[in-house]
Amino acid sequence: MLSSMSYNAAENDPRKNPSSDLKTQFWLAFLVGSSACLFFCIFRRRWKVLYAPRASIQELKLPTLSSSSYLWLLDLIRIPDHVFQNCAGLDGYVFLLFFKMAIKFLAFTSLLGFTVIMPVNKHFRGDAFGNITFSGVLAPSSSSFYSLTSLPPKVQSSLANQDSISLQHTTNAIYNFTDIPGLPVPGDGFLYLYVIFTYIISIYLLYVLFSSTKLIADIRQSYLARQTRLADRTVFISGLPPDLCSSEALKSYLEKLDIGDVDQVNICRNYIVMDSLLSKRKLYAQKLEKYWRAYRKVCADHGLQIPNIPDDLISGFVPYNGTSQRLLSLPRGELQYRPMVRTHFFGFFGQQIDAIDFYSAKLLSTDQKIESARRLNYPATGEAFVTFESMASAQIVAQIHIDAKSLMGLHISLAPASNDIQWHHTYIGRWHRFLRSWLITLLTLMIILLWTVPVGAIAVFVNLDNISKLWPELGRLIQDVPFLNSLLRTFLPTLVYSLFISISPYLFQWLSKVQGFNSRGEEEIYSVGKNFAYLFVNFFLVYIIAGSTSYWELVKDTTTLAHFLANRLPNQAQFFIDLIVLQGIGMFPLKLIQLGKLFIYLIRRSFAKHPQDYRKLEKPDSFSIGIYLPQPMFILMICLCYSIISPLILIFGLIYFIVGFLIYKYELIYQMEHPQHSTGKLWSIIFERIIFGCLLLQLTMMGLMSLRKAYWLSTVIFPLFCFTLTSAYNFSKMIQPAMEFVSLYYVRTSQSNQQNSEISSRSSDGSTAYIHPGFVNCEFDST
């Protein structure tokens, strides 16, 4: 019974029955997108704090946009790259450069597709949209292989107008031509053009990709070489043996290698006790801040004297800096109006006591415990942050093999920024982190595969046949109204899958958080890979094999992958076009409005009473590349795979990336901030996924040639497949060091030009950047 239900769900999946009513999808998406843009132009001037919170930060010196409804878009386009890089950082620049590269590629291929490929497909295959319509079957059998009905209509009419002698001569010529095995059959001579298209698109893609990668590598080198932060001179070492788990021993060991002078060493220790105390302190501080504000509000409402409390107390409780001692000397005010709290069972039972006194005592007690905990000896975790005197020494150490001091050897890498470190993950041992990583990977694979169940279940309910069975009256109404019928076949299926695409990144972001990475930047990079794998499996791989009887044959014999792709992809082109239209024209502009944040902002603003409340509302949101990058990579891969099969998708793909470029450029400059600092390493993920999409295009075209019995043409594409693999491998091997490290040439050049600035910034970095938060401003040695 379960298999029957699964079969029915697969048969009713709207992804398998794509609609050709593109007009309805386009106008619905245009209505949604244009309305969102109109409302944004109005809201942007009404709530500047909400839609441009970073513009109020004077230190950023952001470019000023016009207050006009539409001229601001021209000002946004005119912002140069170096200004954007200073505003959004290196990661934001790399993210937006991917969109620029996609626009450059799709602009060329769209022109090629609209002027050449679509007319060729329409002329030879008779498809109104210029799609390849091979009907997903093999070439005709030998009994009817040379019949006139197997030829295109124009060839049939041409042959029919000839006399019998010419017809016999033409037929004999055809028989002689087809004696050569592996060449296109009569009527399939246009397949030579598809081989040429495959070469042109693939080579141009490699040119754009390699040139963009070289540009990013050069910019990354010069950008990082100019940095003089503490993080740029620090490495992270794991796998330390017990004899090196002290600052003095590790410093002496490294300096004996004559790599460079060590500035400071911070040994990572298991501070789980300190973390527990800091967590409690944060809770008590937030409670105390809440009741102090409530008390001040009551005093203001009753016309009483408002207690004069310093701002560093009312809004600065959370970081431990000794402020709790000053709580004892604060004025108590009118006791009858002070807030009360019950202390048992989540505040429901127990005697009522003064809430401010209660949490002040809790905070003071916790601070005393923190002072005592600072004097404890904590076990070392075998990891350390080592800061050298120069950036060159750190770059050298991170690239060479030091010693095999432990079973897995010393592993040295460049350290993340100090504010990007997750200290609770540094307590995890190497073997523990290794096992946890594999468990999370297996769990991710299970989630990706099991996610097809709810997607298929929802797909059943947006199918007209199922609606007619469950609600016959509604089914007849939809069937009688053409607009509703088109809406069900185009807009609703793509909307359902768009919602799943929007929800899934947050799940994989959480999985990356529990995987145990030391920095948030690493989490972000791995969440990109997880989410892309989810999109590829659920919205491409599972989609094209849904209902296919050759699925198990593909599993048994993977050499038939090219035939399988060629047999399935052309039939599903319209669904992907509808999906890109909805995402690019309809959903992208909705990101600007941020309906969820607008709703929360209006509610919180009505309850805001103090300056601290308004400052929280003005805080910019965090921009997560792990959430926003995978979908554009997937869309570009889809455009690649269908660039010849259905060239119309290239035009809508170009619109998608142009709209996305403008929206993300505005968000990264004015709306959101990207706190993670992965130094542009995410481009390696982009590079690999684009190469993967190019290989899928070539495999698909090889399969199409084989399906039409044009084996020689399929063989002609094979060298291009090998060239793409080898060139991508060699190029990535050459450029990969530049995407991870900074060359000594750039470091030495920048050091010679910026000696004074480096000295001043080094002195301003402080010596506690890589110290656990519980030991900041501590007179005891935490290392």
Short mmCIF file of N, CA and C in Angstrom, two decimals, residues 46-159:
data_model
loop_
_atom_site.label_atom_id
_atom_site.label_comp_id
_atom_site.label_asym_id
_atom_site.label_seq_id
_atom_site.Cartn_x
_atom_site.Cartn_y
_atom_site.Cartn_z
N ARG A 46 10.01 56.21 4.28
CA ARG A 46 9.23 56.29 5.52
C ARG A 46 10.01 55.76 6.71
N TRP A 47 10.70 54.64 6.56
CA TRP A 47 11.45 54.02 7.65
C TRP A 47 12.91 53.83 7.22
N LYS A 48 13.67 54.90 7.28
CA LYS A 48 15.08 54.81 6.90
C LYS A 48 15.87 53.94 7.86
N VAL A 49 15.47 53.94 9.13
CA VAL A 49 16.17 53.13 10.12
C VAL A 49 16.00 51.65 9.83
N LEU A 50 14.87 51.27 9.27
CA LEU A 50 14.60 49.86 8.98
C LEU A 50 15.25 49.42 7.68
N TYR A 51 15.19 50.24 6.63
CA TYR A 51 15.64 49.82 5.31
C TYR A 51 17.03 50.34 4.95
N ALA A 52 17.62 51.15 5.79
CA ALA A 52 19.02 51.55 5.59
C ALA A 52 19.67 51.79 6.95
N PRO A 53 19.71 50.77 7.82
CA PRO A 53 20.25 50.99 9.17
C PRO A 53 21.74 51.29 9.18
N ARG A 54 22.49 50.80 8.21
CA ARG A 54 23.93 51.04 8.20
C ARG A 54 24.27 52.45 7.75
N ALA A 55 23.32 53.15 7.13
CA ALA A 55 23.59 54.51 6.68
C ALA A 55 23.80 55.46 7.86
N SER A 56 23.27 55.11 9.02
CA SER A 56 23.42 55.97 10.20
C SER A 56 24.75 55.76 10.92
N ILE A 57 25.53 54.77 10.51
CA ILE A 57 26.84 54.51 11.12
C ILE A 57 27.87 55.41 10.45
N GLN A 58 28.32 56.42 11.16
CA GLN A 58 29.19 57.42 10.56
C GLN A 58 30.55 56.84 10.16
N GLU A 59 31.04 55.85 10.89
CA GLU A 59 32.37 55.30 10.61
C GLU A 59 32.45 54.64 9.24
N LEU A 60 31.32 54.13 8.73
CA LEU A 60 31.33 53.41 7.46
C LEU A 60 31.45 54.35 6.27
N LYS A 61 30.97 55.60 6.41
CA LYS A 61 31.02 56.58 5.34
C LYS A 61 30.41 56.03 4.05
N LEU A 62 29.16 55.57 4.15
CA LEU A 62 28.48 54.97 3.00
C LEU A 62 28.05 56.04 2.01
N PRO A 63 28.02 55.69 0.72
CA PRO A 63 27.54 56.65 -0.28
C PRO A 63 26.07 56.98 -0.04
N THR A 64 25.72 58.22 -0.29
CA THR A 64 24.35 58.68 -0.09
C THR A 64 23.52 58.43 -1.35
N LEU A 65 22.36 57.82 -1.17
CA LEU A 65 21.45 57.56 -2.28
C LEU A 65 20.41 58.65 -2.39
N SER A 66 19.91 58.84 -3.59
CA SER A 66 18.88 59.85 -3.82
C SER A 66 17.60 59.48 -3.07
N SER A 67 16.89 60.50 -2.63
CA SER A 67 15.61 60.27 -1.95
C SER A 67 14.46 60.08 -2.92
N SER A 68 14.75 60.19 -4.21
CA SER A 68 13.72 59.98 -5.23
C SER A 68 13.28 58.52 -5.25
N SER A 69 12.12 58.29 -5.80
CA SER A 69 11.56 56.94 -5.81
C SER A 69 12.36 55.99 -6.67
N TYR A 70 12.98 56.49 -7.75
CA TYR A 70 13.66 55.60 -8.67
C TYR A 70 15.11 56.00 -8.95
N LEU A 71 15.48 57.25 -8.72
CA LEU A 71 16.85 57.67 -9.01
C LEU A 71 17.87 57.01 -8.10
N TRP A 72 17.40 56.52 -6.92
CA TRP A 72 18.33 55.84 -6.02
C TRP A 72 18.93 54.60 -6.66
N LEU A 73 18.18 54.00 -7.60
CA LEU A 73 18.68 52.80 -8.26
C LEU A 73 19.88 53.14 -9.15
N LEU A 74 19.84 54.30 -9.82
CA LEU A 74 20.98 54.73 -10.63
C LEU A 74 22.19 55.03 -9.75
N ASP A 75 21.94 55.66 -8.59
CA ASP A 75 23.05 55.91 -7.67
C ASP A 75 23.67 54.62 -7.17
N LEU A 76 22.83 53.61 -6.94
CA LEU A 76 23.33 52.31 -6.49
C LEU A 76 24.20 51.66 -7.56
N ILE A 77 23.78 51.74 -8.81
CA ILE A 77 24.54 51.13 -9.90
C ILE A 77 25.89 51.82 -10.07
N ARG A 78 25.94 53.13 -9.81
CA ARG A 78 27.18 53.89 -10.01
C ARG A 78 28.22 53.67 -8.92
N ILE A 79 27.86 53.03 -7.83
CA ILE A 79 28.83 52.81 -6.75
C ILE A 79 29.95 51.89 -7.26
N PRO A 80 31.20 52.33 -7.26
CA PRO A 80 32.28 51.50 -7.82
C PRO A 80 32.61 50.31 -6.92
N ASP A 81 33.39 49.40 -7.49
CA ASP A 81 33.69 48.15 -6.79
C ASP A 81 34.53 48.38 -5.53
N HIS A 82 35.50 49.30 -5.60
CA HIS A 82 36.36 49.49 -4.44
C HIS A 82 35.60 50.10 -3.27
N VAL A 83 34.60 50.93 -3.57
CA VAL A 83 33.76 51.47 -2.49
C VAL A 83 32.90 50.37 -1.90
N PHE A 84 32.36 49.53 -2.77
CA PHE A 84 31.55 48.42 -2.27
C PHE A 84 32.39 47.46 -1.43
N GLN A 85 33.62 47.22 -1.85
CA GLN A 85 34.50 46.33 -1.09
C GLN A 85 34.79 46.88 0.30
N ASN A 86 34.99 48.19 0.40
CA ASN A 86 35.21 48.79 1.72
C ASN A 86 33.97 48.75 2.59
N CYS A 87 32.80 48.80 1.96
CA CYS A 87 31.55 48.80 2.72
C CYS A 87 31.12 47.40 3.14
N ALA A 88 31.28 46.42 2.26
CA ALA A 88 30.74 45.09 2.49
C ALA A 88 31.80 44.06 2.85
N GLY A 89 33.08 44.39 2.71
CA GLY A 89 34.12 43.43 3.04
C GLY A 89 34.46 42.52 1.86
N LEU A 90 35.48 41.70 2.06
CA LEU A 90 35.96 40.83 0.99
C LEU A 90 34.95 39.74 0.65
N ASP A 91 34.30 39.17 1.65
CA ASP A 91 33.32 38.11 1.39
C ASP A 91 32.13 38.65 0.60
N GLY A 92 31.64 39.84 0.97
CA GLY A 92 30.55 40.44 0.23
C GLY A 92 30.95 40.76 -1.20
N TYR A 93 32.19 41.19 -1.39
CA TYR A 93 32.67 41.48 -2.74
C TYR A 93 32.72 40.21 -3.59
N VAL A 94 33.21 39.12 -3.02
CA VAL A 94 33.26 37.85 -3.75
C VAL A 94 31.85 37.37 -4.08
N PHE A 95 30.94 37.52 -3.13
CA PHE A 95 29.55 37.11 -3.35
C PHE A 95 28.94 37.86 -4.54
N LEU A 96 29.16 39.16 -4.58
CA LEU A 96 28.56 39.97 -5.65
C LEU A 96 29.30 39.76 -6.98
N LEU A 97 30.59 39.45 -6.92
CA LEU A 97 31.32 39.18 -8.15
C LEU A 97 30.81 37.93 -8.85
N PHE A 98 30.31 36.97 -8.08
CA PHE A 98 29.68 35.79 -8.67
C PHE A 98 28.48 36.20 -9.52
N PHE A 99 27.67 37.15 -9.03
CA PHE A 99 26.53 37.63 -9.81
C PHE A 99 27.00 38.35 -11.07
N LYS A 100 28.05 39.14 -10.97
CA LYS A 100 28.56 39.84 -12.14
C LYS A 100 29.08 38.86 -13.18
N MET A 101 29.75 37.81 -12.72
CA MET A 101 30.24 36.79 -13.64
C MET A 101 29.08 36.07 -14.34
N ALA A 102 28.03 35.75 -13.55
CA ALA A 102 26.86 35.08 -14.13
C ALA A 102 26.16 35.98 -15.15
N ILE A 103 26.08 37.29 -14.87
CA ILE A 103 25.46 38.22 -15.81
C ILE A 103 26.27 38.29 -17.11
N LYS A 104 27.59 38.33 -16.98
CA LYS A 104 28.44 38.39 -18.16
C LYS A 104 28.28 37.13 -19.01
N PHE A 105 28.24 35.97 -18.37
CA PHE A 105 28.09 34.72 -19.12
C PHE A 105 26.70 34.62 -19.75
N LEU A 106 25.66 34.92 -18.97
CA LEU A 106 24.29 34.76 -19.47
C LEU A 106 23.95 35.81 -20.52
N ALA A 107 24.57 36.98 -20.47
CA ALA A 107 24.33 37.98 -21.50
C ALA A 107 24.80 37.47 -22.86
N PHE A 108 25.99 36.87 -22.88
CA PHE A 108 26.51 36.32 -24.14
C PHE A 108 25.68 35.13 -24.61
N THR A 109 25.42 34.19 -23.71
CA THR A 109 24.67 32.99 -24.11
C THR A 109 23.21 33.31 -24.45
N SER A 110 22.63 34.31 -23.79
CA SER A 110 21.27 34.71 -24.14
C SER A 110 21.22 35.27 -25.55
N LEU A 111 22.21 36.09 -25.89
CA LEU A 111 22.29 36.61 -27.26
C LEU A 111 22.48 35.48 -28.26
N LEU A 112 23.36 34.55 -27.93
CA LEU A 112 23.57 33.40 -28.80
C LEU A 112 22.31 32.54 -28.91
N GLY A 113 21.65 32.32 -27.77
CA GLY A 113 20.45 31.50 -27.78
C GLY A 113 19.30 32.14 -28.53
N PHE A 114 19.12 33.46 -28.35
CA PHE A 114 17.98 34.14 -28.97
C PHE A 114 18.16 34.31 -30.47
N THR A 115 19.40 34.55 -30.90
CA THR A 115 19.64 34.84 -32.32
C THR A 115 20.01 33.60 -33.14
N VAL A 116 20.52 32.55 -32.48
CA VAL A 116 20.99 31.39 -33.25
C VAL A 116 20.31 30.10 -32.80
N ILE A 117 20.43 29.76 -31.50
CA ILE A 117 19.98 28.44 -31.05
C ILE A 117 18.47 28.31 -31.16
N MET A 118 17.72 29.31 -30.69
CA MET A 118 16.26 29.23 -30.77
C MET A 118 15.75 29.15 -32.22
N PRO A 119 16.27 29.96 -33.15
CA PRO A 119 15.83 29.78 -34.55
C PRO A 119 16.18 28.41 -35.12
N VAL A 120 17.34 27.88 -34.74
CA VAL A 120 17.72 26.55 -35.23
C VAL A 120 16.75 25.50 -34.69
N ASN A 121 16.46 25.56 -33.38
CA ASN A 121 15.53 24.58 -32.80
C ASN A 121 14.14 24.73 -33.40
N LYS A 122 13.71 25.97 -33.61
CA LYS A 122 12.37 26.20 -34.15
C LYS A 122 12.28 25.74 -35.60
N HIS A 123 13.35 25.94 -36.36
CA HIS A 123 13.32 25.57 -37.77
C HIS A 123 13.34 24.06 -37.97
N PHE A 124 14.23 23.39 -37.22
CA PHE A 124 14.40 21.96 -37.45
C PHE A 124 13.48 21.11 -36.59
N ARG A 125 13.10 21.60 -35.41
CA ARG A 125 12.27 20.79 -34.53
C ARG A 125 10.84 21.29 -34.45
N GLY A 126 10.56 22.51 -34.92
CA GLY A 126 9.19 23.01 -34.95
C GLY A 126 8.64 23.38 -33.60
N ASP A 127 9.48 23.69 -32.62
CA ASP A 127 9.00 24.06 -31.29
C ASP A 127 8.83 25.58 -31.22
N ALA A 128 7.69 26.02 -30.67
CA ALA A 128 7.39 27.45 -30.64
C ALA A 128 8.35 28.24 -29.77
N PHE A 129 8.87 27.60 -28.68
CA PHE A 129 9.78 28.28 -27.77
C PHE A 129 11.25 28.01 -28.10
N GLY A 130 11.51 27.33 -29.21
CA GLY A 130 12.88 27.05 -29.56
C GLY A 130 13.52 25.96 -28.74
N ASN A 131 12.72 25.03 -28.18
CA ASN A 131 13.25 23.94 -27.37
C ASN A 131 13.60 22.75 -28.26
N ILE A 132 14.51 21.92 -27.77
CA ILE A 132 14.78 20.65 -28.43
C ILE A 132 13.69 19.67 -28.04
N THR A 133 12.96 19.16 -29.01
CA THR A 133 11.85 18.24 -28.72
C THR A 133 12.14 16.90 -29.36
N PHE A 134 13.03 16.14 -28.72
CA PHE A 134 13.34 14.80 -29.19
C PHE A 134 12.37 13.78 -28.64
N SER A 135 11.42 14.23 -27.85
CA SER A 135 10.39 13.40 -27.23
C SER A 135 10.94 12.32 -26.34
N GLY A 136 12.23 12.40 -26.01
CA GLY A 136 12.82 11.52 -25.01
C GLY A 136 12.87 10.07 -25.39
N VAL A 137 12.89 9.72 -26.67
CA VAL A 137 12.95 8.34 -27.11
C VAL A 137 14.15 8.17 -28.01
N LEU A 138 14.48 6.93 -28.26
CA LEU A 138 15.60 6.64 -29.15
C LEU A 138 15.21 6.91 -30.59
N ALA A 139 16.17 6.87 -31.45
CA ALA A 139 15.91 7.10 -32.87
C ALA A 139 15.01 6.03 -33.42
N PRO A 140 14.33 6.29 -34.53
CA PRO A 140 13.41 5.33 -35.09
C PRO A 140 14.09 4.01 -35.41
N SER A 141 13.28 2.96 -35.45
CA SER A 141 13.79 1.62 -35.73
C SER A 141 14.21 1.51 -37.18
N SER A 142 14.92 0.44 -37.48
CA SER A 142 15.48 0.28 -38.82
C SER A 142 14.42 0.10 -39.87
N SER A 143 13.23 -0.42 -39.50
CA SER A 143 12.19 -0.66 -40.48
C SER A 143 11.62 0.62 -41.03
N SER A 144 11.62 1.68 -40.23
CA SER A 144 11.08 2.96 -40.69
C SER A 144 12.13 4.05 -40.67
N PHE A 145 13.35 3.66 -40.59
CA PHE A 145 14.42 4.63 -40.37
C PHE A 145 14.60 5.55 -41.57
N TYR A 146 14.37 5.04 -42.74
CA TYR A 146 14.61 5.84 -43.95
C TYR A 146 13.31 6.25 -44.63
N SER A 147 12.20 6.15 -43.94
CA SER A 147 10.93 6.58 -44.52
C SER A 147 10.85 8.10 -44.54
N LEU A 148 10.02 8.63 -45.41
CA LEU A 148 9.89 10.08 -45.52
C LEU A 148 9.31 10.69 -44.27
N THR A 149 8.51 9.93 -43.53
CA THR A 149 7.89 10.50 -42.33
C THR A 149 8.91 10.76 -41.24
N SER A 150 10.11 10.16 -41.34
CA SER A 150 11.14 10.44 -40.34
C SER A 150 11.89 11.72 -40.61
N LEU A 151 11.62 12.33 -41.81
CA LEU A 151 12.32 13.57 -42.16
C LEU A 151 11.51 14.77 -41.69
N PRO A 152 12.15 15.92 -41.54
CA PRO A 152 11.44 17.14 -41.18
C PRO A 152 10.41 17.51 -42.24
N PRO A 153 9.39 18.28 -41.90
CA PRO A 153 8.33 18.61 -42.86
C PRO A 153 8.84 19.28 -44.12
N LYS A 154 9.81 20.21 -43.99
CA LYS A 154 10.30 20.89 -45.19
C LYS A 154 11.01 19.94 -46.13
N VAL A 155 11.72 18.96 -45.57
CA VAL A 155 12.38 17.96 -46.41
C VAL A 155 11.35 17.08 -47.09
N GLN A 156 10.26 16.74 -46.35
CA GLN A 156 9.19 15.92 -46.94
C GLN A 156 8.57 16.62 -48.14
N SER A 157 8.22 17.91 -47.96
CA SER A 157 7.58 18.63 -49.06
C SER A 157 8.52 18.80 -50.24
N SER A 158 9.80 18.98 -49.95
CA SER A 158 10.77 19.12 -51.03
C SER A 158 10.88 17.84 -51.85
N LEU A 159 10.91 16.73 -51.14
CA LEU A 159 11.02 15.44 -51.83
C LEU A 159 9.73 15.10 -52.56
#
